[in-house]
Short mmCIF file of C-alpha atoms and ligand atoms in Angstrom, two decimals:
data_model
loop_
_atom_site.label_atom_id
_atom_site.label_comp_id
_atom_site.label_asym_id
_atom_site.label_seq_id
_atom_site.Cartn_x
_atom_site.Cartn_y
_atom_site.Cartn_z
CA MET F 28 21.16 -2.96 -34.04
CA LYS F 29 19.40 1.78 -34.37
CA LEU F 30 17.56 2.40 -31.67
CA PHE F 31 14.70 4.76 -32.98
CA LEU F 32 12.08 6.07 -30.27
CA ASP F 33 8.28 6.57 -31.92
CA THR F 34 6.91 10.04 -30.79
CA ALA F 35 6.45 13.65 -31.73
CA ASN F 36 7.12 14.44 -28.33
CA PRO F 37 10.61 16.87 -27.86
CA LYS F 38 10.77 16.18 -24.19
CA HIS F 39 10.53 12.43 -24.56
CA VAL F 40 13.40 12.72 -27.51
CA ALA F 41 15.00 14.80 -25.07
CA GLU F 42 15.35 12.27 -22.45
CA ILE F 43 15.83 9.17 -23.51
CA ALA F 44 18.83 10.50 -25.55
CA SER F 45 20.56 11.73 -22.07
CA TRP F 46 20.85 7.51 -21.71
CA GLY F 47 22.59 7.64 -24.50
CA VAL F 48 20.95 4.74 -26.58
CA LEU F 49 19.01 6.67 -28.99
CA ASP F 50 19.72 6.88 -33.18
CA GLY F 51 16.53 8.50 -34.12
CA VAL F 52 12.92 9.98 -33.91
CA THR F 53 10.16 8.36 -36.29
CA THR F 54 6.74 11.05 -36.30
CA ASN F 55 3.62 10.67 -38.12
CA PRO F 56 1.02 12.50 -38.62
CA SER F 57 -1.55 10.95 -36.15
CA LEU F 58 1.60 11.41 -33.39
CA VAL F 59 1.70 14.95 -33.85
CA ALA F 60 -1.73 15.39 -33.73
CA LYS F 61 -2.07 14.01 -31.01
CA GLU F 62 1.00 15.63 -28.61
CA GLY F 63 -0.85 19.19 -30.11
CA GLY F 64 2.66 21.01 -30.63
CA ASP F 65 3.26 23.40 -34.04
CA PHE F 66 4.85 20.29 -36.81
CA LYS F 67 8.12 22.39 -37.55
CA LYS F 68 9.55 23.26 -34.64
CA THR F 69 8.88 19.73 -33.39
CA VAL F 70 10.72 17.95 -35.64
CA LEU F 71 12.84 20.80 -35.43
CA GLU F 72 12.52 20.33 -31.38
CA MET F 73 14.22 16.90 -31.68
CA CYS F 74 16.41 16.72 -34.31
CA LYS F 75 18.67 18.70 -32.04
CA HIS F 76 18.86 15.58 -30.68
CA VAL F 77 18.94 12.77 -32.69
CA PRO F 78 21.22 12.39 -36.29
CA CYS F 79 18.08 11.36 -38.22
CA VAL F 80 13.84 12.37 -37.74
CA SER F 81 11.61 10.81 -39.52
CA ALA F 82 8.96 13.77 -40.95
CA GLN F 83 6.26 12.54 -43.21
CA VAL F 84 4.34 14.69 -46.47
CA THR F 85 0.61 14.97 -46.33
CA ALA F 86 0.58 14.86 -49.93
CA THR F 87 -0.75 12.46 -51.97
CA ASP F 88 0.33 13.35 -55.75
CA PHE F 89 4.21 13.26 -56.83
CA ALA F 90 4.22 17.17 -57.05
CA GLY F 91 2.68 17.14 -53.34
CA MET F 92 5.26 14.59 -52.07
CA LYS F 93 7.64 17.16 -53.69
CA LYS F 94 7.04 20.22 -52.88
CA GLN F 95 6.84 18.86 -48.93
CA GLY F 96 9.87 16.66 -49.73
CA GLU F 97 12.05 19.97 -51.18
CA GLU F 98 10.71 21.73 -48.67
CA TYR F 99 11.58 19.65 -45.33
CA ALA F 100 14.42 18.69 -46.99
CA LYS F 101 15.58 22.24 -45.75
CA TRP F 102 14.63 23.09 -42.74
CA HIS F 103 17.36 20.61 -41.28
CA LYS F 104 20.01 18.06 -42.38
CA HIS F 105 18.96 16.01 -40.26
CA ILE F 106 14.63 15.42 -41.09
CA TYR F 107 14.50 12.15 -43.84
CA VAL F 108 11.28 13.23 -45.69
CA LYS F 109 8.92 10.06 -44.98
CA VAL F 110 6.76 8.97 -47.77
CA PRO F 111 4.04 6.49 -47.77
CA MET F 112 4.09 3.07 -50.39
CA THR F 113 1.96 4.16 -52.49
CA THR F 114 3.19 4.53 -56.49
CA GLU F 115 2.74 8.08 -56.67
CA GLY F 116 5.37 7.29 -53.58
CA LEU F 117 7.75 5.21 -55.17
CA LYS F 118 8.15 8.17 -57.90
CA ALA F 119 8.39 10.74 -55.07
CA LEU F 120 11.03 8.01 -53.56
CA LYS F 121 13.16 8.01 -57.16
CA TYR F 122 13.03 11.61 -56.84
CA PHE F 123 14.50 12.14 -54.02
CA ARG F 124 17.13 9.44 -54.07
CA SER F 125 18.32 11.34 -56.98
CA LYS F 126 18.31 14.87 -55.44
CA GLY F 127 19.81 13.08 -52.38
CA ILE F 128 16.97 13.42 -49.91
CA ARG F 129 17.61 11.17 -47.29
CA THR F 130 13.43 9.44 -46.65
CA ASN F 131 11.89 6.88 -44.63
CA THR F 132 9.04 5.08 -46.93
CA THR F 133 5.53 4.42 -44.44
CA LEU F 134 2.91 1.48 -43.79
CA ILE F 135 5.05 -1.60 -45.51
CA PHE F 136 2.46 -4.73 -45.48
CA SER F 137 4.33 -6.52 -47.70
CA VAL F 138 7.74 -8.52 -48.87
CA PRO F 139 6.62 -6.32 -52.94
CA GLN F 140 6.09 -3.50 -51.11
CA ALA F 141 9.48 -3.84 -49.56
CA ILE F 142 10.80 -4.95 -52.78
CA LEU F 143 9.48 -2.07 -55.02
CA ALA F 144 10.09 0.71 -52.32
CA ALA F 145 13.74 -0.42 -51.71
CA LYS F 146 14.49 -0.55 -56.35
CA ALA F 147 13.10 3.05 -56.07
CA GLY F 148 15.87 4.25 -54.11
CA ALA F 149 14.54 4.13 -50.44
CA ASN F 150 16.77 4.76 -47.61
CA ILE F 151 14.90 2.97 -45.52
CA ILE F 152 11.75 1.14 -44.64
CA SER F 153 9.13 0.75 -41.83
CA PRO F 154 7.23 -2.36 -42.27
CA PHE F 155 4.70 -2.00 -39.59
CA ILE F 156 4.52 -5.54 -37.40
CA GLY F 157 2.00 -4.40 -34.43
CA ARG F 158 -0.35 -3.06 -37.17
CA LEU F 159 -0.43 -6.33 -38.97
CA ASP F 160 -0.71 -8.79 -35.46
CA ASP F 161 -4.17 -6.51 -34.46
CA ALA F 162 -5.02 -7.68 -38.58
CA GLY F 163 -4.91 -11.13 -36.79
CA GLU F 164 -1.71 -12.08 -38.42
CA ASP F 165 1.62 -12.62 -37.83
CA GLY F 166 4.56 -9.46 -38.69
CA MET F 167 7.30 -10.93 -37.31
CA GLU F 168 6.71 -13.97 -39.76
CA LEU F 169 7.22 -10.45 -42.43
CA ILE F 170 10.27 -8.86 -40.93
CA ARG F 171 11.72 -12.07 -41.38
CA ASP F 172 10.73 -12.87 -44.64
CA ILE F 173 12.26 -9.12 -45.80
CA MET F 174 15.87 -9.95 -44.06
CA GLU F 175 15.67 -13.18 -46.28
CA VAL F 176 14.94 -11.19 -49.81
CA TRP F 177 17.77 -8.11 -48.75
CA SER F 178 20.80 -11.33 -47.60
CA HIS F 179 20.21 -12.41 -51.35
CA TYR F 180 20.55 -8.40 -53.04
CA LYS F 181 22.17 -5.54 -52.17
CA PHE F 182 19.81 -3.69 -51.22
CA ASP F 183 21.35 -0.12 -49.37
CA THR F 184 18.36 0.61 -47.58
CA GLU F 185 17.46 -0.37 -44.02
CA VAL F 186 15.06 -2.45 -42.44
CA LEU F 187 12.61 -0.13 -39.61
CA VAL F 188 10.43 -2.21 -37.28
CA ALA F 189 7.13 0.19 -37.22
CA SER F 190 4.75 -0.30 -34.73
CA THR F 191 5.74 -1.95 -32.17
CA ARG F 192 3.96 -3.02 -28.69
CA HIS F 193 6.54 -4.49 -26.70
CA PRO F 194 9.84 -5.75 -25.82
CA ARG F 195 9.60 -8.54 -27.08
CA HIS F 196 8.40 -7.25 -29.96
CA ILE F 197 12.41 -5.11 -30.17
CA VAL F 198 14.06 -8.60 -29.00
CA ASP F 199 12.66 -10.76 -31.32
CA ALA F 200 13.69 -7.39 -34.29
CA ALA F 201 17.54 -7.47 -33.33
CA LYS F 202 16.89 -11.88 -34.23
CA CYS F 203 15.53 -11.63 -37.66
CA GLY F 204 18.94 -9.34 -37.82
CA ALA F 205 16.21 -5.80 -38.68
CA HIS F 206 18.93 -2.58 -39.09
CA ILE F 207 16.40 -0.36 -36.97
CA CYS F 208 13.56 -0.69 -34.16
CA THR F 209 11.34 2.49 -33.25
CA VAL F 210 9.63 2.07 -30.34
CA PRO F 211 6.89 3.87 -28.72
CA TYR F 212 8.29 5.73 -24.85
CA ASP F 213 6.20 3.77 -22.87
CA VAL F 214 8.18 0.36 -23.73
CA PHE F 215 11.32 2.35 -24.60
CA THR F 216 11.36 3.20 -20.60
CA LYS F 217 10.21 -0.96 -19.91
CA LEU F 218 13.43 -1.83 -21.75
CA PRO F 219 16.67 -0.51 -19.23
CA LYS F 220 14.48 -2.97 -16.23
CA HIS F 221 14.46 -5.62 -14.74
CA PRO F 222 13.25 -6.68 -11.48
CA LEU F 223 16.62 -8.28 -10.24
CA THR F 224 18.84 -5.90 -11.03
CA ASP F 225 16.39 -3.83 -8.48
CA VAL F 226 16.64 -6.59 -5.80
CA GLY F 227 20.57 -7.14 -7.17
CA LEU F 228 21.36 -2.89 -5.90
CA LYS F 229 19.23 -2.86 -3.05
CA LYS F 230 21.31 -5.80 -1.53
CA PHE F 231 24.70 -4.39 -2.38
CA LEU F 232 24.17 -0.40 -1.54
CA GLU F 233 22.65 -2.24 2.32
CA ASP F 234 25.82 -4.11 1.94
CA TRP F 235 27.86 -1.62 2.01
CA GLU F 236 26.30 0.56 5.16
CA LYS F 237 27.94 -2.89 6.81
CA VAL F 238 31.64 -2.11 5.59
CA LYS F 239 33.87 0.02 8.05
CA LYS F 240 35.46 2.61 6.03
CA GLY F 241 37.98 4.40 7.04
C1 E4P G 1316 6.19 4.29 -37.27
O1 E4P G 1316 7.03 5.48 -38.47
C2 E4P G 1316 4.86 4.83 -37.76
O2 E4P G 1316 4.77 5.73 -36.30
C3 E4P G 1316 4.35 4.21 -36.32
O3 E4P G 1316 5.39 2.78 -36.26
C4 E4P G 1316 2.94 3.59 -35.62
O4 E4P G 1316 3.06 2.57 -35.13
P1 E4P G 1316 1.16 1.85 -34.61
O5 E4P G 1316 1.00 0.72 -35.10
O6 E4P G 1316 1.44 1.94 -33.49
O7 E4P G 1316 0.11 3.68 -34.52
#
């Protein structure tokens, strides 16, 4: 399973990429607004560290999405144009696929939406599980359903588990066989940690002090 960082903070991308485990980055307008950086500069900085950076269009009509997406695609070869799951978005996905511009479809909340985005040619679809959990539904159930559907067909569309909230979401996404999981920085930094690792390492280092070294 590929691991992405869900952020618009290039320093966080550089830090996690230095661990050697980062495959990509997802951004969205809210994350960019939170960090306060210039959008293009932020995206280009993150492209230095990973081969896949999603940059979201903010136009809501096909013509506007086409214009923005074509511009983003010229910025860097690592950019995936992030398109919202609407009927205008479906037209844009089809168009971008015909032009070889790679895409990620955002705001997927149902299996029919997932199927339509895949049929329109999305390279990646992003079902948002945390927001479904927040609404009292079972977000991971959607991932299980999508992966079951995918097992019957030959879609080349990767399923990216988005809106993750805690490490258990990453474990469950992997058990479902999802292709990608995007993870917020505060959750990503929890993944390498276990209290028994800390206790064990402390003991090894203490015992090493007692070893005679010639
Ligand atoms: C994914 O591409 C989105 O940026 C993200 O996962 C949304 O997560 P949120 O529900 O925590 O805002």
